[in-house]
Amino acid sequence: MSGATFLRLSLVPLAVIVLAFFVLPMSQLIIAGANGPLGLKAYAAILLEPRYRETLVNTVLLSLAVTLATLVISTIAGLFVQRNRFPGRAVLIAMLTFPLAFPGVVVGFMIILLAGRQGLIGEVTQNLAGGKVVFAYSIGGLFLGYLYFSIPRVILTVMAAVEKLDPRLEEAARSLGAGPWAVQRDVILPALTPAFIASSAISFATAMGAFGTAFTLATNIDVLAMLIYTEFTLGANIAMAAALSVGLGVVAWAILALARSFAGAAVAAAG
Amino acid sequence: MSGATFLRLSLVPLAVIVLAFFVLPMSQLIIAGANGPLGLKAYAAILLEPRYRETLVNTVLLSLAVTLATLVISTIAGLFVQRNRFPGRAVLIAMLTFPLAFPGVVVGFMIILLAGRQGLIGEVTQNLAGGKVVFAYSIGGLFLGYLYFSIPRVILTVMAAVEKLDPRLEEAARSLGAGPWAVQRDVILPALTPAFIASSAISFATAMGAFGTAFTLATNIDVLAMLIYTEFTLGANIAMAAALSVGLGVVAWAILALARSFAGAAVAAAG
Amino acid sequence: MTEVQGVSVHLQACAKTFPDGTRALEAVSLDVARGETMVFLGPSGCGKTTTLRIIAGLERPDAGGRVLFDGEDVTHLPIERRKVGMVFQSYALFPNMSVAENIGYSLKIRGIDRAERAARVAELMALTGIGGLENRSIDQLSGGQRQRVALARAVAMRPRVLLLDEPLTALDASLRERLRAELNRLLRSLGITAVYVTHDQAEAMALGDRIVVMRSGAIAQIGTPREIYFEPANRFVAEFVGAANILEAEAGEGFLALRGGRLPIGGSAKAVKGNVVAMVRPEAVTFVAPEGALLTGRVETVSFIGDRLRCTVVGVSERPLSIDAPNTISVSPGDQVGLSIDPDAVRLFPKESA
Amino acid sequence: MTEVQGVSVHLQACAKTFPDGTRALEAVSLDVARGETMVFLGPSGCGKTTTLRIIAGLERPDAGGRVLFDGEDVTHLPIERRKVGMVFQSYALFPNMSVAENIGYSLKIRGIDRAERAARVAELMALTGIGGLENRSIDQLSGGQRQRVALARAVAMRPRVLLLDEPLTALDASLRERLRAELNRLLRSLGITAVYVTHDQAEAMALGDRIVVMRSGAIAQIGTPREIYFEPANRFVAEFVGAANILEAEAGEGFLALRGGRLPIGGSAKAVKGNVVAMVRPEAVTFVAPEGALLTGRVETVSFIGDRLRCTVVGVSERPLSIDAPNTISVSPGDQVGLSIDPDAVRLFPKESA
């Protein structure tokens, strides 16, 4: 039996898996979305119904903000940690990447401990300023929680990209007269662009779909994942929940696909 | 200003971020775990209290099973897709990676549509065998849902690793008398080991902390993330929730760290 | 090691067209004698590696082509049953195995027991000069050591033919030269049939009993290194193997008429008349006093490269003439010089030979 | 391009110790004249790249060391203010910029306006033979083209010194030779001061006005290519630059007493007596008839490498003698041969010279 035959034999399980596992539930989902009282209009309702549209816009804006903040923070931190050797560096890296291991619920929980009604920030501000600052249940808490998720992942991607940078590029730029800022602008940041695109896409897609954090915070801001859950369990509006799910999936997938077409394999690796 | 000075200036924001953002809430969490009526015994209770211990064991076993199944399926699929050129290959890859974009809630929702009380599998089995097969709300549903999460990610990692394999290695083994099975055993699978370790760790850590899927399925199986949520919101047992969170974080982080020490950068990339 | 025996290899009308329609190899027929080292030499894309892979069994020739080992038709035998040894440019060592495990892999696959395997591996490691590295992992080895391991691994099961695909190309120049000498000694002492692919003509000269010069998927010339160097079949071979001055000129009466004078031609070439293309090697030209010289010109550049001077002289032919002179003579740019060329060192090609 | 002007470079007691305590360079002092091409040659780790980086301003010499450009102390000037051009082995082209943007980068940084920049870039591209590639992206270029772009970029702002760190090492042999000739022409026509680092002695010979041979962080010899080749200061230089036969023998009465006979020595070496170490280049030995020859031996190996024969002869000295003979002579392993060596071609070292 040749290697080709061997691989061809794997076609059978593959076909079964793809069909049963990927195609079936996904088409079920799409059909369910069109099977409610609204029919295909359920999909249109995502944009036409103000409550749904607002949630979609909120979610996208929040995800964008998280992505942007993550990029700025992670780039500075990643560059610094990768380029400098100092005592405690290994501990710092471990700490920066620790949140990778936390589920959304725990992150939500941590935000409450930090910025909730009995939280640390509240206590400190009450003692100092007399007013209790509580933002865990607002969009601020969600934003902070999502940052927790994205930063470690993006830092790792940036660090890997910085490690691969040819130090000669920097030296060449300097020999040509470029000062430190010009080197950052013309050499380092452009070289990191694929890593930026890849990790932005992942960060954005994750933020779009995050549920555990939002749910734990029992936030007063509707995000898409929460809306889907509410429609499904509380409103028993299966069709609308399905339509929203498809919409969410398509947006996130499109972002990932777009990033992949720009940055190639980096997205796969970071994904 | 030299490049070194430039980077040293980034130390200030970095220190602030690390302290405020990473250290504070994490230490809050650890303190909260020890601040309940049980004191430090809350941490011991994770292992001593049967209900907690059982949940922990369940979660670990389920995560292991998911990881194992994911590895087997993804390796076959990844090898096949990477090594063969056939019509529809691009569509297949897109489909295989689509679930990357879905949040846990949507995945749970899809499992219900597939294997729930009104699900597709139930209908088919009722018509064919007279008995309705429903496993969405059992451990089977969770297992299937978690597979959804892991498979796309692991397939991408395996595909990237297969792409990097030197085809000469295989040819050398064959010239030395190795048949197709021996080539798989002695050359291909060992070469993919770092990718396996990296993606197993990610798959395991993700499964350990998955919440959205479990919650949507309203499963009758307690998993750790659900338990934390229940303790926190329903039981208002903040200390126990915190202790469990810390425990979950430590287990997942240890697995990731272990994998990283074996497989190096691959984990960072896959993370 | 004396029991290692090579086979003769016969290729019969082996052509290769890839699935995408690329014609990599025209129908090629040739024989490699038992124990001979045959070097395939040519630029990239000339088909030399494809030929090697057809002999190995990694590619099937197009319908009609046959590969015979000692008369036995192996055309349809997959590589794992052809009993050939292969050495690759990238070494292709198994990174998950130690040095000893790599070398003993073919023996293990064949179910040879541990003790015999260990003895054989030790023998091979001594032979290739890597004794003591048994338990090293591959990534602890230098490039030269890797290539020695690859070689030991390839000959471990006493292959019928040893196939080497640019085995030294990844090494740096001085190491390459040293390993070339070692490899030569090893191939001779094993008495193995070897097929060696390279794009480096010095390597081909040093290692080959015979050389097959290839171009665009076809054989341009087969011959011993001296035949290839001194009697190239055409202009392509002349220029690819060694440095060559190509002169386009009028021939007649035993002379070539050049811009800088008359160049005597010898042997059978004496009878040639009309437009010809001639070839002269740089080291076949010697400087003489300009007075009374048959050919004269002006030195344009002189480059001292240690063991000789590389000079160019203008005014002799259309293009500057390259000359390799001994490092002991004294010559400077601008000098008027006479040139002397042994008539036997002038090789004529028919004008259309590309 | 005529207004490009180099400076003289003076290194004064420049040593370098890295933070981890490694001593990369002993205190080195040397001068590079205005417009001169100085080549630093040595094995890896000899300190040649560290010296280049000290001149560039990428490394600071240890306290006490000074770097002067035309007498101006630039020791504490960072590289971006030294006005030096650099060419790296890895090319180090900016992948996010086109060919023209790469070449014009230093002009843009200096705020030169678009039109002037474009004119200068076009001039440089013509000079380095890459006209027409302006808008290509870097990954569309071949290795040779990349190196040309790197060179054009480095000289765009008319640097005071051009620093080249193994610029040709990443290219394959034939391309390397061609680019070497081009680079030589370019350096001469620019009249620029150049410092060139390489481990390839042929490159050093071909390009250097003078060569600095380095070893273990110190200078082994400074001299012109001919001085380095014909009068190496010690055994290390003799063996590193070109091939060398090293003979340990008894000297006396104008002869070296060797196992295979007597080797006449000339010039000032005539007076030397006692144990000496002598060096003879392979091409300085010629075969003569054994009868009446001062030195005799037996041919062990003959390797035809095209433009010459590389032979080894045993019985002359302790170790086999390497001889490069013309490719026209006929000699075979086993032949008894006589050898003749020009007395001026024998170089003596004191015995302790390592």
mmCIF file with all atom_site columns, N, CA and C in Angstrom, chain A residues 1 6-7 14 21 25 28 77 80 103 105 109 113 148 153 180-181 184 209 211 215 229 232 242 248 269 271, chain B residues 1 6-7 14 21 25 28 77 80 103 105 109 113 148 153 180-181 184 209 211 215 229 232 242 269-271:
data_model
loop_
_atom_site.group_PDB
_atom_site.id
_atom_site.type_symbol
_atom_site.label_atom_id
_atom_site.label_alt_id
_atom_site.label_comp_id
_atom_site.label_asym_id
_atom_site.label_entity_id
_atom_site.label_seq_id
_atom_site.pdbx_PDB_ins_code
_atom_site.Cartn_x
_atom_site.Cartn_y
_atom_site.Cartn_z
_atom_site.occupancy
_atom_site.B_iso_or_equiv
_atom_site.pdbx_formal_charge
_atom_site.auth_seq_id
_atom_site.auth_comp_id
_atom_site.auth_asym_id
_atom_site.auth_atom_id
_atom_site.pdbx_PDB_model_num
ATOM 1   N N  . MET A 1 1   ? 0.841   -1.191 0.000  1.00 0.00 ? 1   MET A N  1
ATOM 2   C CA . MET A 1 1   ? 0.000   0.000  0.000  1.00 0.00 ? 1   MET A CA 1
ATOM 3   C C  . MET A 1 1   ? 0.878   1.244  0.000  1.00 0.00 ? 1   MET A C  1
ATOM 4   N N  . PHE A 1 6   ? -2.838  5.152  1.598  1.00 0.00 ? 6   PHE A N  1
ATOM 5   C CA . PHE A 1 6   ? -3.047  5.297  3.029  1.00 0.00 ? 6   PHE A CA 1
ATOM 6   C C  . PHE A 1 6   ? -3.848  6.565  3.333  1.00 0.00 ? 6   PHE A C  1
ATOM 7   N N  . LEU A 1 7   ? -3.458  7.642  2.672  1.00 0.00 ? 7   LEU A N  1
ATOM 8   C CA . LEU A 1 7   ? -4.128  8.901  2.940  1.00 0.00 ? 7   LEU A CA 1
ATOM 9   C C  . LEU A 1 7   ? -5.532  8.910  2.358  1.00 0.00 ? 7   LEU A C  1
ATOM 10  N N  . LEU A 1 14  ? -13.069 11.213 7.317  1.00 0.00 ? 14  LEU A N  1
ATOM 11  C CA . LEU A 1 14  ? -13.099 12.666 7.198  1.00 0.00 ? 14  LEU A CA 1
ATOM 12  C C  . LEU A 1 14  ? -14.448 13.136 6.672  1.00 0.00 ? 14  LEU A C  1
ATOM 13  N N  . PHE A 1 21  ? -20.717 16.331 11.643 1.00 0.00 ? 21  PHE A N  1
ATOM 14  C CA . PHE A 1 21  ? -20.279 17.156 12.746 1.00 0.00 ? 21  PHE A CA 1
ATOM 15  C C  . PHE A 1 21  ? -20.332 18.633 12.418 1.00 0.00 ? 21  PHE A C  1
ATOM 16  N N  . PRO A 1 25  ? -25.184 20.358 12.051 1.00 0.00 ? 25  PRO A N  1
ATOM 17  C CA . PRO A 1 25  ? -25.682 21.357 13.011 1.00 0.00 ? 25  PRO A CA 1
ATOM 18  C C  . PRO A 1 25  ? -25.680 22.770 12.447 1.00 0.00 ? 25  PRO A C  1
ATOM 19  N N  . GLN A 1 28  ? -28.670 23.056 10.379 1.00 0.00 ? 28  GLN A N  1
ATOM 20  C CA . GLN A 1 28  ? -29.794 23.081 11.312 1.00 0.00 ? 28  GLN A CA 1
ATOM 21  C C  . GLN A 1 28  ? -30.011 24.489 11.849 1.00 0.00 ? 28  GLN A C  1
ATOM 22  N N  . ALA A 1 77  ? 4.314   46.165 25.799 1.00 0.00 ? 77  ALA A N  1
ATOM 23  C CA . ALA A 1 77  ? 4.764   45.157 26.760 1.00 0.00 ? 77  ALA A CA 1
ATOM 24  C C  . ALA A 1 77  ? 5.563   44.053 26.063 1.00 0.00 ? 77  ALA A C  1
ATOM 25  N N  . PHE A 1 80  ? 8.968   45.263 24.991 1.00 0.00 ? 80  PHE A N  1
ATOM 26  C CA . PHE A 1 80  ? 9.841   45.458 26.136 1.00 0.00 ? 80  PHE A CA 1
ATOM 27  C C  . PHE A 1 80  ? 10.336  44.125 26.693 1.00 0.00 ? 80  PHE A C  1
ATOM 28  N N  . PRO A 1 103 ? -11.179 30.713 32.657 1.00 0.00 ? 103 PRO A N  1
ATOM 29  C CA . PRO A 1 103 ? -12.422 30.815 31.877 1.00 0.00 ? 103 PRO A CA 1
ATOM 30  C C  . PRO A 1 103 ? -13.103 32.151 32.122 1.00 0.00 ? 103 PRO A C  1
ATOM 31  N N  . VAL A 1 105 ? -15.961 32.934 33.223 1.00 0.00 ? 105 VAL A N  1
ATOM 32  C CA . VAL A 1 105 ? -16.660 33.085 34.496 1.00 0.00 ? 105 VAL A CA 1
ATOM 33  C C  . VAL A 1 105 ? -15.704 33.609 35.557 1.00 0.00 ? 105 VAL A C  1
ATOM 34  N N  . PHE A 1 109 ? -15.723 37.108 37.601 1.00 0.00 ? 109 PHE A N  1
ATOM 35  C CA . PHE A 1 109 ? -15.626 37.052 39.038 1.00 0.00 ? 109 PHE A CA 1
ATOM 36  C C  . PHE A 1 109 ? -14.522 37.992 39.545 1.00 0.00 ? 109 PHE A C  1
ATOM 37  N N  . LEU A 1 113 ? -14.648 41.311 41.995 1.00 0.00 ? 113 LEU A N  1
ATOM 38  C CA . LEU A 1 113 ? -13.808 41.498 43.180 1.00 0.00 ? 113 LEU A CA 1
ATOM 39  C C  . LEU A 1 113 ? -13.037 42.809 43.099 1.00 0.00 ? 113 LEU A C  1
ATOM 40  N N  . TYR A 1 148 ? -8.540  41.245 29.699 1.00 0.00 ? 148 TYR A N  1
ATOM 41  C CA . TYR A 1 148 ? -7.918  40.118 30.367 1.00 0.00 ? 148 TYR A CA 1
ATOM 42  C C  . TYR A 1 148 ? -7.718  38.922 29.450 1.00 0.00 ? 148 TYR A C  1
ATOM 43  N N  . ARG A 1 153 ? -2.804  36.593 25.042 1.00 0.00 ? 153 ARG A N  1
ATOM 44  C CA . ARG A 1 153 ? -2.680  35.966 23.733 1.00 0.00 ? 153 ARG A CA 1
ATOM 45  C C  . ARG A 1 153 ? -1.934  36.875 22.757 1.00 0.00 ? 153 ARG A C  1
ATOM 46  N N  . PRO A 1 180 ? 15.879  56.437 16.853 1.00 0.00 ? 180 PRO A N  1
ATOM 47  C CA . PRO A 1 180 ? 15.048  55.400 17.467 1.00 0.00 ? 180 PRO A CA 1
ATOM 48  C C  . PRO A 1 180 ? 13.581  55.466 17.058 1.00 0.00 ? 180 PRO A C  1
ATOM 49  N N  . TRP A 1 181 ? 13.005  56.674 16.963 1.00 0.00 ? 181 TRP A N  1
ATOM 50  C CA . TRP A 1 181 ? 11.591  56.748 16.587 1.00 0.00 ? 181 TRP A CA 1
ATOM 51  C C  . TRP A 1 181 ? 11.386  56.328 15.137 1.00 0.00 ? 181 TRP A C  1
ATOM 52  N N  . GLN A 1 184 ? 11.455  52.600 14.908 1.00 0.00 ? 184 GLN A N  1
ATOM 53  C CA . GLN A 1 184 ? 10.178  52.011 15.325 1.00 0.00 ? 184 GLN A CA 1
ATOM 54  C C  . GLN A 1 184 ? 9.146   52.136 14.199 1.00 0.00 ? 184 GLN A C  1
ATOM 55  N N  . GLY A 1 209 ? -17.806 37.094 20.795 1.00 0.00 ? 209 GLY A N  1
ATOM 56  C CA . GLY A 1 209 ? -18.577 35.939 21.251 1.00 0.00 ? 209 GLY A CA 1
ATOM 57  C C  . GLY A 1 209 ? -18.497 35.670 22.740 1.00 0.00 ? 209 GLY A C  1
ATOM 58  N N  . PHE A 1 211 ? -19.089 35.190 26.461 1.00 0.00 ? 211 PHE A N  1
ATOM 59  C CA . PHE A 1 211 ? -20.371 35.040 27.142 1.00 0.00 ? 211 PHE A CA 1
ATOM 60  C C  . PHE A 1 211 ? -20.184 34.968 28.656 1.00 0.00 ? 211 PHE A C  1
ATOM 61  N N  . PHE A 1 215 ? -22.023 37.246 31.405 1.00 0.00 ? 215 PHE A N  1
ATOM 62  C CA . PHE A 1 215 ? -23.074 36.610 32.193 1.00 0.00 ? 215 PHE A CA 1
ATOM 63  C C  . PHE A 1 215 ? -22.791 36.736 33.682 1.00 0.00 ? 215 PHE A C  1
ATOM 64  N N  . TYR A 1 229 ? -28.614 34.141 24.290 1.00 0.00 ? 229 TYR A N  1
ATOM 65  C CA . TYR A 1 229 ? -29.003 33.298 25.414 1.00 0.00 ? 229 TYR A CA 1
ATOM 66  C C  . TYR A 1 229 ? -30.397 33.680 25.912 1.00 0.00 ? 229 TYR A C  1
ATOM 67  N N  . PHE A 1 232 ? -33.170 32.645 23.617 1.00 0.00 ? 232 PHE A N  1
ATOM 68  C CA . PHE A 1 232 ? -33.336 31.206 23.562 1.00 0.00 ? 232 PHE A CA 1
ATOM 69  C C  . PHE A 1 232 ? -34.005 30.679 24.821 1.00 0.00 ? 232 PHE A C  1
ATOM 70  N N  . ALA A 1 242 ? -31.372 31.629 16.724 1.00 0.00 ? 242 ALA A N  1
ATOM 71  C CA . ALA A 1 242 ? -30.607 30.978 15.655 1.00 0.00 ? 242 ALA A CA 1
ATOM 72  C C  . ALA A 1 242 ? -30.132 32.013 14.644 1.00 0.00 ? 242 ALA A C  1
ATOM 73  N N  . LEU A 1 248 ? -23.792 36.414 14.133 1.00 0.00 ? 248 LEU A N  1
ATOM 74  C CA . LEU A 1 248 ? -22.568 36.550 14.916 1.00 0.00 ? 248 LEU A CA 1
ATOM 75  C C  . LEU A 1 248 ? -21.431 35.727 14.309 1.00 0.00 ? 248 LEU A C  1
ATOM 76  N N  . ALA A 1 269 ? -1.755  30.157 13.095 1.00 0.00 ? 269 ALA A N  1
ATOM 77  C CA . ALA A 1 269 ? -0.917  29.848 14.251 1.00 0.00 ? 269 ALA A CA 1
ATOM 78  C C  . ALA A 1 269 ? -1.466  30.511 15.501 1.00 0.00 ? 269 ALA A C  1
ATOM 79  N N  . GLY A 1 271 ? -4.472  31.319 15.971 1.00 0.00 ? 271 GLY A N  1
ATOM 80  C CA . GLY A 1 271 ? -5.870  30.946 16.204 1.00 0.00 ? 271 GLY A CA 1
ATOM 81  C C  . GLY A 1 271 ? -6.002  29.769 17.113 1.00 0.00 ? 271 GLY A C  1
ATOM 82  N N  . MET B 1 1   ? 18.516  60.024 21.997 1.00 0.00 ? 1   MET B N  1
ATOM 83  C CA . MET B 1 1   ? 17.977  58.919 22.811 1.00 0.00 ? 1   MET B CA 1
ATOM 84  C C  . MET B 1 1   ? 18.233  57.601 22.107 1.00 0.00 ? 1   MET B C  1
ATOM 85  N N  . PHE B 1 6   ? 14.742  54.218 24.865 1.00 0.00 ? 6   PHE B N  1
ATOM 86  C CA . PHE B 1 6   ? 13.361  54.185 24.392 1.00 0.00 ? 6   PHE B CA 1
ATOM 87  C C  . PHE B 1 6   ? 12.597  53.048 25.047 1.00 0.00 ? 6   PHE B C  1
ATOM 88  N N  . LEU B 1 7   ? 13.235  51.867 25.052 1.00 0.00 ? 7   LEU B N  1
ATOM 89  C CA . LEU B 1 7   ? 12.557  50.707 25.607 1.00 0.00 ? 7   LEU B CA 1
ATOM 90  C C  . LEU B 1 7   ? 12.445  50.810 27.119 1.00 0.00 ? 7   LEU B C  1
ATOM 91  N N  . LEU B 1 14  ? 4.414   49.599 31.655 1.00 0.00 ? 14  LEU B N  1
ATOM 92  C CA . LEU B 1 14  ? 4.347   48.156 31.823 1.00 0.00 ? 14  LEU B CA 1
ATOM 93  C C  . LEU B 1 14  ? 4.156   47.794 33.287 1.00 0.00 ? 14  LEU B C  1
ATOM 94  N N  . PHE B 1 21  ? -3.395  45.540 36.739 1.00 0.00 ? 21  PHE B N  1
ATOM 95  C CA . PHE B 1 21  ? -4.285  44.756 35.907 1.00 0.00 ? 21  PHE B CA 1
ATOM 96  C C  . PHE B 1 21  ? -4.173  43.268 36.193 1.00 0.00 ? 21  PHE B C  1
ATOM 97  N N  . PRO B 1 25  ? -6.190  41.956 40.778 1.00 0.00 ? 25  PRO B N  1
ATOM 98  C CA . PRO B 1 25  ? -7.363  41.067 40.830 1.00 0.00 ? 25  PRO B CA 1
ATOM 99  C C  . PRO B 1 25  ? -6.992  39.630 41.175 1.00 0.00 ? 25  PRO B C  1
ATOM 100 N N  . GLN B 1 28  ? -6.524  39.495 44.783 1.00 0.00 ? 28  GLN B N  1
ATOM 101 C CA . GLN B 1 28  ? -7.867  39.619 45.352 1.00 0.00 ? 28  GLN B CA 1
ATOM 102 C C  . GLN B 1 28  ? -8.566  38.263 45.377 1.00 0.00 ? 28  GLN B C  1
ATOM 103 N N  . ALA B 1 77  ? -7.555  14.273 9.844  1.00 0.00 ? 77  ALA B N  1
ATOM 104 C CA . ALA B 1 77  ? -8.095  15.281 8.935  1.00 0.00 ? 77  ALA B CA 1
ATOM 105 C C  . ALA B 1 77  ? -7.011  16.246 8.466  1.00 0.00 ? 77  ALA B C  1
ATOM 106 N N  . PHE B 1 80  ? -4.645  14.644 6.012  1.00 0.00 ? 80  PHE B N  1
ATOM 107 C CA . PHE B 1 80  ? -5.298  14.436 4.726  1.00 0.00 ? 80  PHE B CA 1
ATOM 108 C C  . PHE B 1 80  ? -5.437  15.743 3.952  1.00 0.00 ? 80  PHE B C  1
ATOM 109 N N  . PRO B 1 103 ? -19.175 31.526 19.532 1.00 0.00 ? 103 PRO B N  1
ATOM 110 C CA . PRO B 1 103 ? -19.034 31.501 20.990 1.00 0.00 ? 103 PRO B CA 1
ATOM 111 C C  . PRO B 1 103 ? -19.693 30.237 21.563 1.00 0.00 ? 103 PRO B C  1
ATOM 112 N N  . VAL B 1 105 ? -22.030 29.798 23.660 1.00 0.00 ? 105 VAL B N  1
ATOM 113 C CA . VAL B 1 105 ? -23.493 29.777 23.706 1.00 0.00 ? 105 VAL B CA 1
ATOM 114 C C  . VAL B 1 105 ? -24.056 29.228 22.407 1.00 0.00 ? 105 VAL B C  1
ATOM 115 N N  . PHE B 1 109 ? -26.203 25.850 21.681 1.00 0.00 ? 109 PHE B N  1
ATOM 116 C CA . PHE B 1 109 ? -27.441 25.984 20.941 1.00 0.00 ? 109 PHE B CA 1
ATOM 117 C C  . PHE B 1 109 ? -27.480 24.983 19.773 1.00 0.00 ? 109 PHE B C  1
ATOM 118 N N  . LEU B 1 113 ? -30.005 21.831 18.972 1.00 0.00 ? 113 LEU B N  1
ATOM 119 C CA . LEU B 1 113 ? -30.700 21.630 17.691 1.00 0.00 ? 113 LEU B CA 1
ATOM 120 C C  . LEU B 1 113 ? -30.407 20.255 17.125 1.00 0.00 ? 113 LEU B C  1
ATOM 121 N N  . TYR B 1 148 ? -16.319 20.658 19.158 1.00 0.00 ? 148 TYR B N  1
ATOM 122 C CA . TYR B 1 148 ? -16.535 21.752 18.221 1.00 0.00 ? 148 TYR B CA 1
ATOM 123 C C  . TYR B 1 148 ? -15.523 22.862 18.383 1.00 0.00 ? 148 TYR B C  1
ATOM 124 N N  . ARG B 1 153 ? -9.153  24.460 15.912 1.00 0.00 ? 153 ARG B N  1
ATOM 125 C CA . ARG B 1 153 ? -7.894  24.996 16.353 1.00 0.00 ? 153 ARG B CA 1
ATOM 126 C C  . ARG B 1 153 ? -6.778  23.970 16.185 1.00 0.00 ? 153 ARG B C  1
ATOM 127 N N  . PRO B 1 180 ? 4.691   2.270  4.362  1.00 0.00 ? 180 PRO B N  1
ATOM 128 C CA . PRO B 1 180 ? 3.871   3.425  4.758  1.00 0.00 ? 180 PRO B CA 1
ATOM 129 C C  . PRO B 1 180 ? 3.575   3.487  6.250  1.00 0.00 ? 180 PRO B C  1
ATOM 130 N N  . TRP B 1 181 ? 3.287   2.336  6.875  1.00 0.00 ? 181 TRP B N  1
ATOM 131 C CA . TRP B 1 181 ? 2.957   2.391  8.296  1.00 0.00 ? 181 TRP B CA 1
ATOM 132 C C  . TRP B 1 181 ? 4.179   2.758  9.120  1.00 0.00 ? 181 TRP B C  1
ATOM 133 N N  . GLN B 1 184 ? 4.760   6.445  8.918  1.00 0.00 ? 184 GLN B N  1
ATOM 134 C CA . GLN B 1 184 ? 3.878   7.176  9.827  1.00 0.00 ? 184 GLN B CA 1
ATOM 135 C C  . GLN B 1 184 ? 4.404   7.101  11.262 1.00 0.00 ? 184 GLN B C  1
ATOM 136 N N  . GLY B 1 209 ? -12.193 25.123 31.179 1.00 0.00 ? 209 GLY B N  1
ATOM 137 C CA . GLY B 1 209 ? -12.840 26.358 31.588 1.00 0.00 ? 209 GLY B CA 1
ATOM 138 C C  . GLY B 1 209 ? -14.094 26.711 30.812 1.00 0.00 ? 209 GLY B C  1
ATOM 139 N N  . PHE B 1 211 ? -17.634 27.453 29.620 1.00 0.00 ? 211 PHE B N  1
ATOM 140 C CA . PHE B 1 211 ? -18.813 27.750 30.436 1.00 0.00 ? 211 PHE B CA 1
ATOM 141 C C  . PHE B 1 211 ? -20.069 27.896 29.580 1.00 0.00 ? 211 PHE B C  1
ATOM 142 N N  . PHE B 1 215 ? -23.532 25.967 30.111 1.00 0.00 ? 215 PHE B N  1
ATOM 143 C CA . PHE B 1 215 ? -24.649 26.729 30.644 1.00 0.00 ? 215 PHE B CA 1
ATOM 144 C C  . PHE B 1 215 ? -25.849 26.667 29.707 1.00 0.00 ? 215 PHE B C  1
ATOM 145 N N  . TYR B 1 229 ? -19.857 29.248 39.015 1.00 0.00 ? 229 TYR B N  1
ATOM 146 C CA . TYR B 1 229 ? -20.962 30.174 38.797 1.00 0.00 ? 229 TYR B CA 1
ATOM 147 C C  . TYR B 1 229 ? -22.063 29.962 39.830 1.00 0.00 ? 229 TYR B C  1
ATOM 148 N N  . PHE B 1 232 ? -21.161 31.101 43.283 1.00 0.00 ? 232 PHE B N  1
ATOM 149 C CA . PHE B 1 232 ? -21.055 32.548 43.374 1.00 0.00 ? 232 PHE B CA 1
ATOM 150 C C  . PHE B 1 232 ? -22.431 33.217 43.368 1.00 0.00 ? 232 PHE B C  1
ATOM 151 N N  . ALA B 1 242 ? -14.143 31.566 44.778 1.00 0.00 ? 242 ALA B N  1
ATOM 152 C CA . ALA B 1 242 ? -12.791 32.070 44.538 1.00 0.00 ? 242 ALA B CA 1
ATOM 153 C C  . ALA B 1 242 ? -11.778 30.942 44.636 1.00 0.00 ? 242 ALA B C  1
ATOM 154 N N  . ALA B 1 269 ? 2.550   30.027 20.035 1.00 0.00 ? 269 ALA B N  1
ATOM 155 C CA . ALA B 1 269 ? 1.933   30.300 18.741 1.00 0.00 ? 269 ALA B CA 1
ATOM 156 C C  . ALA B 1 269 ? 0.514   29.761 18.700 1.00 0.00 ? 269 ALA B C  1
ATOM 157 N N  . ALA B 1 270 ? 0.330   28.579 19.237 1.00 0.00 ? 270 ALA B N  1
ATOM 158 C CA . ALA B 1 270 ? -0.994  27.977 19.178 1.00 0.00 ? 270 ALA B CA 1
ATOM 159 C C  . ALA B 1 270 ? -1.913  28.584 20.224 1.00 0.00 ? 270 ALA B C  1
ATOM 160 N N  . GLY B 1 271 ? -1.306  29.299 21.192 1.00 0.00 ? 271 GLY B N  1
ATOM 161 C CA . GLY B 1 271 ? -2.097  29.834 22.316 1.00 0.00 ? 271 GLY B CA 1
ATOM 162 C C  . GLY B 1 271 ? -2.917  31.020 21.894 1.00 0.00 ? 271 GLY B C  1
#
